[in-house]
Coordinates of C-alpha atoms in Angstrom, one line a residue:
M1 CA 11.9 18.2 -0.2
R2 CA 11.6 14.4 -0.4
Y3 CA 10.0 12.8 -3.5
A4 CA 6.5 11.9 -2.6
Y5 CA 5.1 8.7 -4.2
A6 CA 1.7 8.9 -5.8
V7 CA 0.1 7.7 -2.7
T8 CA -2.5 9.4 -0.5
G9 CA -1.7 8.5 3.1
A10 CA -5.1 8.9 4.9
L11 CA -5.1 9.0 8.7
L12 CA -7.4 6.4 10.0
L13 CA -9.3 8.7 12.4
G14 CA -13.0 7.7 12.1
G15 CA -14.5 9.5 14.4
A16 CA 13.0 -2.1 18.9
T17 CA 14.6 -4.6 19.0
A18 CA 14.2 -7.8 21.1
T19 CA 10.8 -8.4 22.7
V20 CA 10.5 -6.2 25.8
A21 CA 7.9 -6.5 28.6
L22 CA 7.3 -3.5 30.9
Q23 CA 8.7 -4.2 34.3
Q24 CA 6.2 -5.8 36.7
P25 CA 6.6 -6.7 40.3
L26 CA 7.5 -10.3 41.1
G27 CA 4.4 -12.5 41.1
A28 CA 2.4 -9.9 39.2
Q29 CA 0.3 -10.4 36.1
V30 CA 2.1 -11.4 32.9
A31 CA 1.4 -10.0 29.4
Q32 CA -1.3 -11.6 27.4
N33 CA 1.2 -12.2 24.7
A34 CA 4.1 -13.4 26.9
P35 CA 5.9 -16.4 25.5
S36 CA 4.7 -18.7 28.3
Q37 CA 1.1 -17.7 27.5
M38 CA 1.4 -18.0 23.7
A39 CA 3.1 -21.4 23.5
A40 CA -0.2 -23.3 23.3
V41 CA -2.1 -20.9 21.0
A42 CA 0.4 -19.4 18.5
P43 CA -0.2 -21.2 15.2
R44 CA 2.6 -22.4 13.0
G45 CA 2.6 -22.2 9.2
A46 CA -0.8 -21.5 7.6
P47 CA -3.2 -21.5 10.6
M48 CA -6.5 -23.3 10.4
S49 CA -7.9 -20.6 12.7
F50 CA -6.9 -17.4 14.5
A51 CA -9.6 -17.9 17.1
D52 CA -7.3 -18.9 20.0
L53 CA -4.8 -16.2 19.2
T54 CA -7.6 -13.6 19.0
A55 CA -9.2 -14.7 22.3
K56 CA -5.8 -14.1 24.0
L57 CA -5.1 -10.7 22.5
Q58 CA -8.4 -9.0 22.0
P59 CA -9.0 -8.1 25.7
A60 CA -5.9 -5.8 25.6
V61 CA -7.2 -3.8 22.7
V62 CA -9.4 -0.8 23.5
N63 CA -11.7 1.7 21.7
I64 CA -10.9 5.4 22.2
S65 CA -13.4 8.2 21.7
T66 CA -12.9 11.9 22.2
T67 CA -15.4 14.7 22.7
Q68 CA -14.3 17.9 21.0
K69 CA -15.3 21.5 21.0
V70 CA -15.0 23.0 17.5
Q71 CA -15.1 26.7 16.8
V72 CA -17.2 27.4 13.7
P73 CA -15.3 29.7 11.3
Q74 CA -17.0 33.0 11.1
Q75 CA -18.3 34.2 7.8
Q76 CA -19.1 37.6 6.5
N77 CA -22.9 38.0 6.4
P78 CA -23.9 38.9 2.9
F79 CA -27.5 39.4 4.0
A80 CA -26.8 41.9 6.7
G81 CA -29.7 44.4 7.0
T82 CA -32.1 42.1 5.1
P83 CA -34.8 39.6 6.4
F84 CA -32.3 36.8 5.7
G85 CA -29.6 38.3 7.9
E86 CA -30.7 36.7 11.1
L87 CA -31.0 33.2 9.5
F88 CA -27.5 33.5 8.1
R89 CA -26.1 34.6 11.4
R90 CA -27.4 31.5 13.1
F91 CA -25.5 29.2 10.8
G92 CA -22.6 31.5 9.9
G93 CA -20.4 31.0 12.9
S94 CA -21.4 33.7 15.4
D95 CA -24.1 34.1 18.1
E96 CA -26.5 36.9 18.7
N97 CA -23.8 38.9 20.3
G98 CA -21.4 38.4 17.4
Q99 CA -19.2 35.9 19.4
P100 CA -17.8 32.8 17.8
V101 CA -20.0 29.7 18.0
T102 CA -18.6 26.3 19.2
R103 CA -20.1 23.0 18.4
E104 CA -19.5 19.6 19.9
A105 CA -18.0 16.8 17.8
T106 CA -16.6 13.3 18.5
S107 CA -13.9 11.2 17.0
L108 CA -13.1 7.5 17.3
G109 CA -10.0 5.4 17.2
S110 CA -8.2 2.4 18.7
G111 CA -5.4 1.7 21.2
F112 CA -3.9 -1.1 23.3
I113 CA -2.9 -1.6 26.9
V114 CA 0.8 -2.0 27.6
S115 CA 0.7 -2.3 31.4
A116 CA -1.6 -3.9 34.0
D117 CA -2.1 -0.5 35.7
G118 CA -3.6 1.2 32.6
Y119 CA -1.0 2.7 30.3
I120 CA -2.4 2.8 26.7
V121 CA -0.7 3.4 23.4
T122 CA -2.5 5.0 20.4
N123 CA -1.9 7.4 17.6
N124 CA -1.5 11.1 18.4
H125 CA -4.0 12.1 15.7
V126 CA -6.7 10.0 17.5
I127 CA -6.6 12.3 20.5
A128 CA -5.3 15.5 19.0
G129 CA -8.6 16.9 17.7
G130 CA -7.2 18.6 14.7
S131 CA -4.1 19.3 12.6
G132 CA -2.7 22.2 10.6
R133 CA -4.9 25.2 10.5
S134 CA -7.8 23.4 12.0
A135 CA -5.9 22.6 15.2
A136 CA -6.4 26.1 16.6
R137 CA -10.2 25.7 16.3
V138 CA -10.5 22.3 18.0
T139 CA -10.2 21.6 21.7
V140 CA -10.5 18.0 23.1
S141 CA -12.6 18.2 26.2
S142 CA -12.6 14.5 27.2
I143 CA -11.1 11.1 26.2
T144 CA -13.0 7.9 26.9
V145 CA -11.5 4.5 26.8
T146 CA -13.8 1.4 26.4
L147 CA -12.4 -2.0 27.1
A148 CA -13.4 -5.3 25.4
D149 CA -15.7 -6.0 28.3
R150 CA -17.5 -2.7 27.7
K151 CA -16.2 -1.0 30.8
E152 CA -15.5 2.7 30.3
Y153 CA -12.8 4.9 31.8
T154 CA -11.9 8.5 31.5
A155 CA -8.3 8.8 30.2
R156 CA -5.7 11.5 30.6
V157 CA -2.8 12.2 28.3
I158 CA 0.6 11.2 29.7
G159 CA 2.6 12.2 26.7
R160 CA 2.3 12.8 22.9
D161 CA 4.7 13.1 20.1
P162 CA 3.2 14.6 16.9
V163 CA 6.4 13.8 14.9
S164 CA 6.0 10.1 15.2
D165 CA 2.2 10.3 15.6
L166 CA 2.3 8.5 18.9
A167 CA 0.6 9.2 22.3
V168 CA 0.3 7.5 25.7
L169 CA -2.8 7.6 27.8
K170 CA -3.5 6.5 31.3
I171 CA -6.7 5.1 32.9
D172 CA -7.2 4.5 36.7
A173 CA -7.5 0.7 36.8
T174 CA -5.6 -2.3 37.9
N175 CA -5.1 -6.0 36.9
L176 CA -5.8 -5.1 33.3
P177 CA -4.8 -7.5 30.4
F178 CA -1.9 -6.0 28.5
V179 CA 0.4 -6.8 25.6
Q180 CA 4.0 -6.0 24.8
F181 CA 6.1 -4.9 21.8
G182 CA 7.8 -7.5 19.6
D183 CA 10.9 -7.3 17.3
S184 CA 9.7 -5.8 14.1
T185 CA 13.2 -5.9 12.6
R186 CA 12.6 -9.6 12.1
T187 CA 9.4 -9.1 10.2
R188 CA 9.5 -10.4 6.6
V189 CA 7.3 -9.8 3.6
G190 CA 4.8 -12.6 3.5
D191 CA 4.4 -13.0 7.3
W192 CA 0.9 -13.4 8.7
V193 CA -0.4 -10.5 10.8
L194 CA -3.6 -9.7 12.7
A195 CA -5.0 -6.2 13.1
I196 CA -7.5 -5.5 15.9
G197 CA -9.3 -2.2 16.3
N198 CA -12.4 -0.2 16.1
P199 CA -13.3 0.5 12.5
F200 CA -16.3 2.7 11.8
A201 CA -17.2 2.6 15.5
L202 CA -18.2 -1.1 15.2
G203 CA -16.2 -2.1 18.3
G204 CA -13.6 -4.8 18.5
T205 CA -12.9 -6.1 15.0
V206 CA -10.2 -8.6 13.9
T207 CA -8.8 -8.8 10.4
A208 CA -5.9 -11.0 9.1
G209 CA -3.5 -10.6 6.2
I210 CA 0.2 -10.7 5.4
V211 CA 3.0 -8.2 5.5
S212 CA 3.0 -6.7 2.0
A213 CA 6.1 -4.6 2.3
I214 CA 8.5 -3.2 4.9
H215 CA 10.3 0.1 5.1
R216 CA 7.5 1.6 2.9
S217 CA 7.5 5.4 2.3
I218 CA 4.1 7.0 1.8
G219 CA 5.4 10.5 1.0
Q220 CA 4.9 12.0 4.5
Q221 CA 8.6 13.0 4.7
G222 CA 10.8 13.1 7.7
A223 CA 12.3 10.5 10.0
Y224 CA 9.1 8.4 10.5
D225 CA 8.1 8.0 6.8
R226 CA 8.9 4.3 7.1
Y227 CA 6.0 1.8 7.6
I228 CA 5.0 -1.8 7.5
Q229 CA 2.5 -2.3 4.7
T230 CA -0.2 -4.9 5.0
D231 CA -3.3 -6.2 3.2
A232 CA -5.1 -7.0 6.4
A233 CA -8.3 -5.0 6.2
I234 CA -7.8 -1.6 7.9
N235 CA -10.3 1.2 7.9
Q236 CA -11.2 4.5 9.5
G237 CA -11.2 4.0 13.3
N238 CA -8.4 1.4 13.2
S239 CA -5.9 4.2 14.0
G240 CA -3.8 3.4 17.0
G241 CA -4.7 -0.3 17.1
P242 CA -2.1 -3.0 17.2
M243 CA -0.7 -5.2 14.4
F244 CA 0.2 -8.6 15.9
D245 CA 2.5 -11.3 14.5
L246 CA 1.6 -15.0 15.0
N247 CA 3.5 -15.1 18.3
G248 CA 1.1 -12.5 19.6
N249 CA 3.6 -9.7 19.7
V250 CA 2.8 -6.1 18.7
I251 CA 5.0 -5.5 15.6
G252 CA 3.2 -2.3 14.4
I253 CA 0.6 0.4 15.2
N254 CA -2.0 0.8 12.5
T255 CA -1.9 4.4 11.3
A256 CA -2.7 5.1 7.7
I257 CA -4.4 3.7 4.6
F258 CA -4.2 4.2 0.8
S259 CA -7.7 4.6 -0.3
P260 CA -9.2 6.4 -3.3
S261 CA -12.6 5.5 -2.0
G262 CA -12.1 6.1 1.8
G263 CA -12.4 2.4 2.6
N264 CA -10.1 -0.6 2.7
V265 CA -8.5 -1.5 -0.6
G266 CA -5.9 -3.9 0.8
I267 CA -3.2 -1.3 1.4
G268 CA -2.7 -0.3 5.0
F269 CA 0.3 1.0 6.9
A270 CA 1.6 0.5 10.5
I271 CA 4.3 2.2 12.5
P272 CA 7.0 -0.5 13.1
A273 CA 7.5 -1.5 16.8
E274 CA 11.2 -0.7 16.4
Q275 CA 10.3 3.0 15.9
A276 CA 7.4 3.1 18.3
K277 CA 8.9 1.4 21.4
P278 CA 11.6 3.9 22.2
V279 CA 9.2 6.8 21.8
V280 CA 6.5 5.1 24.0
E281 CA 9.0 4.4 26.7
Q282 CA 10.0 8.1 26.9
L283 CA 6.4 9.3 26.9
M284 CA 5.5 6.9 29.7
K285 CA 8.2 8.4 31.8
G286 CA 6.9 11.9 31.2
Q287 CA 10.0 12.7 29.1
R288 CA 10.2 14.9 26.0
V289 CA 11.3 12.9 22.9
R290 CA 14.7 14.2 21.8
R291 CA 16.1 13.5 18.3
G292 CA 19.4 14.1 16.6
Y293 CA 19.5 17.0 14.1
L294 CA 22.0 17.7 11.4
G295 CA 20.6 20.9 9.8
V296 CA 20.2 20.1 6.1
V297 CA 17.4 20.1 3.6
I298 CA 17.8 17.0 1.4
Q299 CA 16.4 15.4 -1.7
P300 CA 16.6 11.7 -2.8
M301 CA 18.7 10.7 -5.7
T302 CA 16.1 10.5 -8.4
D303 CA 16.9 9.2 -11.9
D304 CA 17.4 12.7 -13.4
I305 CA 19.5 14.0 -10.5
A306 CA 21.7 10.9 -10.5
A307 CA 22.2 11.1 -14.3
S308 CA 23.2 14.7 -14.1
L309 CA 25.9 13.9 -11.5
N310 CA 26.9 10.6 -13.1
L311 CA 26.1 8.8 -9.9
P312 CA 24.0 5.7 -9.1
K313 CA 20.3 6.3 -8.5
D314 CA 18.7 5.5 -5.2
R315 CA 22.0 5.7 -3.4
G316 CA 22.6 8.8 -1.2
E317 CA 20.7 12.1 -0.9
I318 CA 21.7 15.5 -2.2
V319 CA 21.9 18.5 0.0
A320 CA 19.6 21.2 -1.2
R321 CA 20.3 23.6 1.7
V322 CA 22.6 23.8 4.7
E323 CA 21.1 25.6 7.7
P324 CA 23.5 28.3 8.9
G325 CA 25.1 27.7 12.3
Q326 CA 23.8 24.1 12.5
P327 CA 25.9 20.9 12.8
A328 CA 26.1 20.3 9.0
A329 CA 27.4 23.8 8.4
R330 CA 30.0 23.5 11.2
A331 CA 31.1 20.2 9.8
G332 CA 31.7 21.8 6.4
L333 CA 28.8 20.3 4.4
Q334 CA 27.9 22.3 1.3
Q335 CA 24.9 22.7 -0.9
G336 CA 25.2 20.2 -3.7
D337 CA 27.0 17.6 -1.6
V338 CA 25.6 14.0 -2.0
I339 CA 25.6 12.3 1.3
V340 CA 26.1 8.6 0.7
R341 CA 26.9 7.2 4.2
V342 CA 26.2 8.4 7.8
N343 CA 27.4 6.7 11.0
N344 CA 28.7 3.8 8.9
Q345 CA 25.3 3.2 7.3
D346 CA 24.6 3.5 3.6
I347 CA 21.9 6.0 2.6
T348 CA 19.2 4.3 0.6
P349 CA 15.4 4.9 0.0
E350 CA 14.8 2.4 2.8
N351 CA 17.4 3.8 5.1
T352 CA 17.2 7.6 4.8
L353 CA 19.3 10.3 6.3
S354 CA 16.4 11.6 8.4
F355 CA 15.7 8.1 9.8
I356 CA 19.4 7.5 10.7
V357 CA 20.0 10.9 12.3
A358 CA 16.7 11.0 14.2
G359 CA 17.7 7.7 15.9
L360 CA 21.0 9.0 17.1
P361 CA 21.5 10.6 20.5
V362 CA 21.9 14.4 20.8
G363 CA 25.6 15.2 21.1
A364 CA 26.7 12.2 19.1
R365 CA 29.8 12.7 16.8
V366 CA 29.0 11.0 13.5
P367 CA 31.1 10.5 10.3
I368 CA 29.4 11.7 7.1
E369 CA 30.7 10.5 3.8
V370 CA 29.8 12.8 0.9
V371 CA 30.5 13.0 -2.9
R372 CA 31.6 16.5 -3.8
Q373 CA 32.4 17.4 -7.4
G374 CA 32.9 13.7 -8.1
K375 CA 35.3 13.1 -5.2
R376 CA 34.5 11.3 -1.9
T377 CA 35.4 12.9 1.4
T378 CA 34.4 12.2 5.0
L379 CA 33.3 14.9 7.4
N380 CA 32.4 14.7 11.1
A381 CA 29.4 16.4 12.7
V382 CA 28.2 16.7 16.3
L383 CA 24.5 16.4 16.3
T384 CA 22.3 18.9 18.2
E385 CA 18.6 18.4 19.2
R386 CA 16.0 18.6 16.5
P387 CA 14.0 21.9 16.9
P388 CA 10.1 21.7 17.2
E389 CA 8.4 21.1 13.9
D390 CA 6.8 24.6 13.9
Q391 CA 10.2 26.1 13.9
L392 CA 11.2 24.0 10.9
A393 CA 8.1 24.9 8.8
V394 CA 8.9 27.0 5.8
N395 CA 6.7 29.8 4.4
D396 CA 5.6 29.0 0.9
G397 CA 6.0 32.6 -0.1
D398 CA 4.4 34.7 -2.8
D399 CA 2.3 32.8 -5.3
S400 CA 1.4 35.7 -7.5
D401 CA 1.0 35.0 -11.1
S402 CA 2.4 38.3 -12.3
L403 CA 5.7 38.1 -14.3
P404 CA 8.7 40.2 -13.4
D405 CA 9.1 43.3 -15.5
A406 CA 12.6 44.1 -16.8
D407 CA 14.3 45.1 -20.1
E408 CA 16.9 42.3 -20.4
P409 CA 18.6 40.8 -23.4
A410 CA 16.9 37.8 -24.9
S411 CA 18.0 34.3 -23.7
P412 CA 20.7 32.7 -25.9
Q413 CA 19.1 30.5 -28.5
S414 CA 21.3 27.6 -27.5
L415 CA 19.9 27.8 -23.9
R416 CA 16.3 27.8 -25.2
G417 CA 17.0 24.9 -27.4
A418 CA 18.8 22.9 -24.8
L419 CA 16.5 23.4 -21.8
G420 CA 13.3 24.7 -23.3
V421 CA 13.3 27.8 -21.1
S422 CA 13.8 31.5 -21.6
I423 CA 15.6 33.4 -18.8
Q424 CA 16.8 36.9 -17.8
A425 CA 19.1 38.2 -15.1
L426 CA 17.8 38.5 -11.6
T427 CA 17.9 42.1 -10.7
P428 CA 17.3 43.5 -7.1
A429 CA 13.9 44.8 -8.2
I430 CA 12.8 41.4 -9.6
A431 CA 14.1 39.7 -6.5
Q432 CA 12.0 41.9 -4.3
Q433 CA 9.0 41.4 -6.5
L434 CA 9.5 37.6 -6.2
G435 CA 9.8 37.7 -2.5
L436 CA 13.4 36.4 -2.5
A437 CA 15.9 37.0 0.3
Q438 CA 18.2 39.9 0.0
G439 CA 21.4 38.9 -1.8
T440 CA 19.8 36.1 -3.8
R441 CA 21.7 35.7 -7.1
G442 CA 20.7 33.8 -10.2
V443 CA 18.5 34.0 -13.4
V444 CA 14.8 34.1 -13.5
I445 CA 12.7 32.0 -15.9
T446 CA 10.4 34.1 -18.1
N447 CA 8.9 31.4 -20.3
V448 CA 8.8 27.6 -20.5
D449 CA 8.2 25.6 -23.6
P450 CA 5.2 23.4 -22.7
S451 CA 6.6 20.5 -24.8
S452 CA 10.0 20.6 -23.0
D453 CA 11.4 18.3 -20.3
A454 CA 11.6 21.4 -18.1
A455 CA 7.8 21.8 -18.3
N456 CA 7.4 18.1 -17.6
K457 CA 9.5 18.5 -14.5
G458 CA 7.4 21.4 -13.2
L459 CA 9.5 24.4 -14.0
Q460 CA 7.4 27.6 -14.3
P461 CA 7.9 31.3 -15.1
R462 CA 9.1 33.2 -12.0
D463 CA 11.2 30.2 -10.9
V464 CA 14.8 31.3 -10.2
I465 CA 17.8 29.2 -11.4
L466 CA 20.6 29.6 -8.8
G467 CA 23.0 27.2 -10.4
I468 CA 23.5 24.9 -13.4
A469 CA 25.7 21.8 -13.2
Q470 CA 26.7 22.8 -9.7
R471 CA 28.0 26.2 -11.0
P472 CA 26.4 29.4 -9.7
V473 CA 24.9 31.5 -12.6
T474 CA 24.0 35.1 -12.5
S475 CA 23.4 36.0 -16.1
P476 CA 22.0 34.3 -19.2
A477 CA 25.5 34.1 -20.7
E478 CA 26.8 32.2 -17.6
A479 CA 23.8 29.9 -17.8
A480 CA 24.4 29.1 -21.4
A481 CA 28.1 28.5 -20.8
A482 CA 27.3 26.1 -18.0
V483 CA 24.9 24.1 -20.2
D484 CA 27.4 24.1 -23.1
A485 CA 30.1 22.7 -20.7
A486 CA 27.8 20.0 -19.6
K487 CA 27.0 19.0 -23.2
K488 CA 30.7 18.9 -24.1
A489 CA 31.4 16.7 -21.1
G490 CA 28.9 14.2 -22.5
F491 CA 26.1 14.6 -20.0
K492 CA 22.6 14.0 -21.3
T493 CA 21.0 15.5 -18.2
V494 CA 22.0 18.8 -16.5
L495 CA 21.4 19.6 -12.8
L496 CA 19.6 22.8 -12.0
L497 CA 19.2 24.4 -8.5
V498 CA 15.9 26.1 -8.6
Q499 CA 14.1 28.3 -6.1
R500 CA 10.4 29.3 -6.1
G501 CA 9.5 32.3 -3.9
N502 CA 11.1 31.9 -0.5
R503 CA 10.7 28.2 -0.4
P504 CA 13.9 26.1 0.0
A505 CA 15.8 25.6 -3.3
R506 CA 15.6 22.2 -4.9
Y507 CA 17.6 20.2 -7.4
I508 CA 16.0 19.2 -10.7
G509 CA 17.7 17.2 -13.5
I510 CA 16.6 18.4 -17.0
D511 CA 17.2 16.4 -20.2
L512 CA 19.5 18.2 -22.6
A513 CA 17.4 17.2 -25.6
G514 CA 15.7 20.6 -25.6
S515 CA 12.1 21.0 -26.7
K516 CA 10.2 17.8 -27.6

C-alpha cells in the first residue's frame, strides 16, 4: 500500500550501532578493518589514493557462485501428430517420456567474510535461485565461494532472511581475513565510500564514490525499504558485496541499482549496517529472525490525502485496514486513523511505521499516537510476532473487464460534476460478481470521466467506494451528501476509501474541481 517512487530497484544478481567485532579468542587474529590496523592506511579528507585501504580490505571480500537446476516450463505441443512434433517436444519442456526437463544454470554475486573461521555475509537473492513464481522451478544444488587468492570452497547456508534480503554462509577454513560492521547511523551525505565486489563475473573490483542519500526508499515496501544511496559504480554481480567507509568499516551491503539500461548509471543502493548487523547476528546463531507486528495496512500521507484531512503532508501514515484479532485491533485502532507517532518516534517518510515496529521486540508494549476525526489520542498496543510473508500476501482478485449489470438510478449530477465519476449502489449480486467479501457495503463506479482528477488518480469502473470524507456510503444519495458536506466545509480535496476486487482498500484524495 505504500507509494512507490518511479524507481526500478533491480537486484544485482549477475549470475547497528557502535562498531562491533565478532568475539575472538585472546591472541587470535584481528579484523582487517580493526582500528589498530586502519590507523596507518585510512585516508583523511580527499584521499590521493585508495590503494592502501583497498589492499587491506579486498582479501576479506569473496565471489559467490551458485549452480542451479531449473525446471523448464512445459508447453502444449501445437505440432502433436505432425513431423514437427518431436522437434517441439525436445525444446518445449518435456522429455521423451513426457516428464519435465531440468537444465543447469549459474548465478554470480559477492559477499564478505565476518569471522576468521569462515562465516560469510551476502544477499539472500544471491543464493536463493529464484523468487516469486520462479522459485518453485529453481533448486540451488551447490554454492561456491572464491577468495581473493583464488582458493575455492564449497559453502553451506547457515541462515537466510528473505524479508531483509540477507543470508549467512559458512566455509570450512581457518585464519581467514575478515571485516566487521561499522556504525552506519553516523554516515552523512557526501561521505566517501568504497564498493568491492564481483560485477559481471570479472572478479574483485573496487569502485569509489560518495554517499548520495540516506534513508532512501525505492518502492520495495515494508520495514527494510530504507537504503544508503551511492554513486560508486555498482553493477550486476555486486550484490552482497560490502560498502566501506574511509575507516574501513562495513557501513552497507550493496543490493540494488536504478538502471534503465541494466548497467551502472550512478545510482546504487546498499542495506545499512544498522539494519543488517542484528539480522546477521541472529542468523549466525542459527536463530529465526523475529520482528514486531502491529497488524495494519498503511498508506503514506501524500499531498492529496493530507489535503483532504487538513493535515500536514509527509507526517504520519493513514490506516487503510486493521487486521482482525491483531495488536492494532485489540488496541482500538480504526480504519482512517492517521498514526503520527509510535514508541515516542515521529512517523515520517524516512522513519516509517513498518521500520519502527519491525525493530521492536515481540511482546513490547508501545504507545501509538493517532489523529482521529481531527483529534489526537494515544493508544497502547502489545506487539506480536510478524507472520511469514506468504501469509501476509494478498490475492489480487478478479481482474475481469466486464461491468456489473444492475438497474439503478443515475448518479446525482452534483456527484458527477464534483468527482468526475458515475456510481450505483453495491447490491449483493454485484458484490459477488466483483469478487468482494460477503457483507461489503458501498457504491460501485460505473464510469470515470477521462479528463477528471479521479481518472488521473487511477480510479476505474468496477472500483468500489466504501467511504467518502471518512463517512461510510451505501447509496449514490449518501455519496453525494458526503461530497456536498466536504465542499461546504471548505475542503478542496475529498478523501475516498476505494477497494478493487478483494485487494486491500486504499485511500485516495480527489480534487473537488470536478471534470477538467
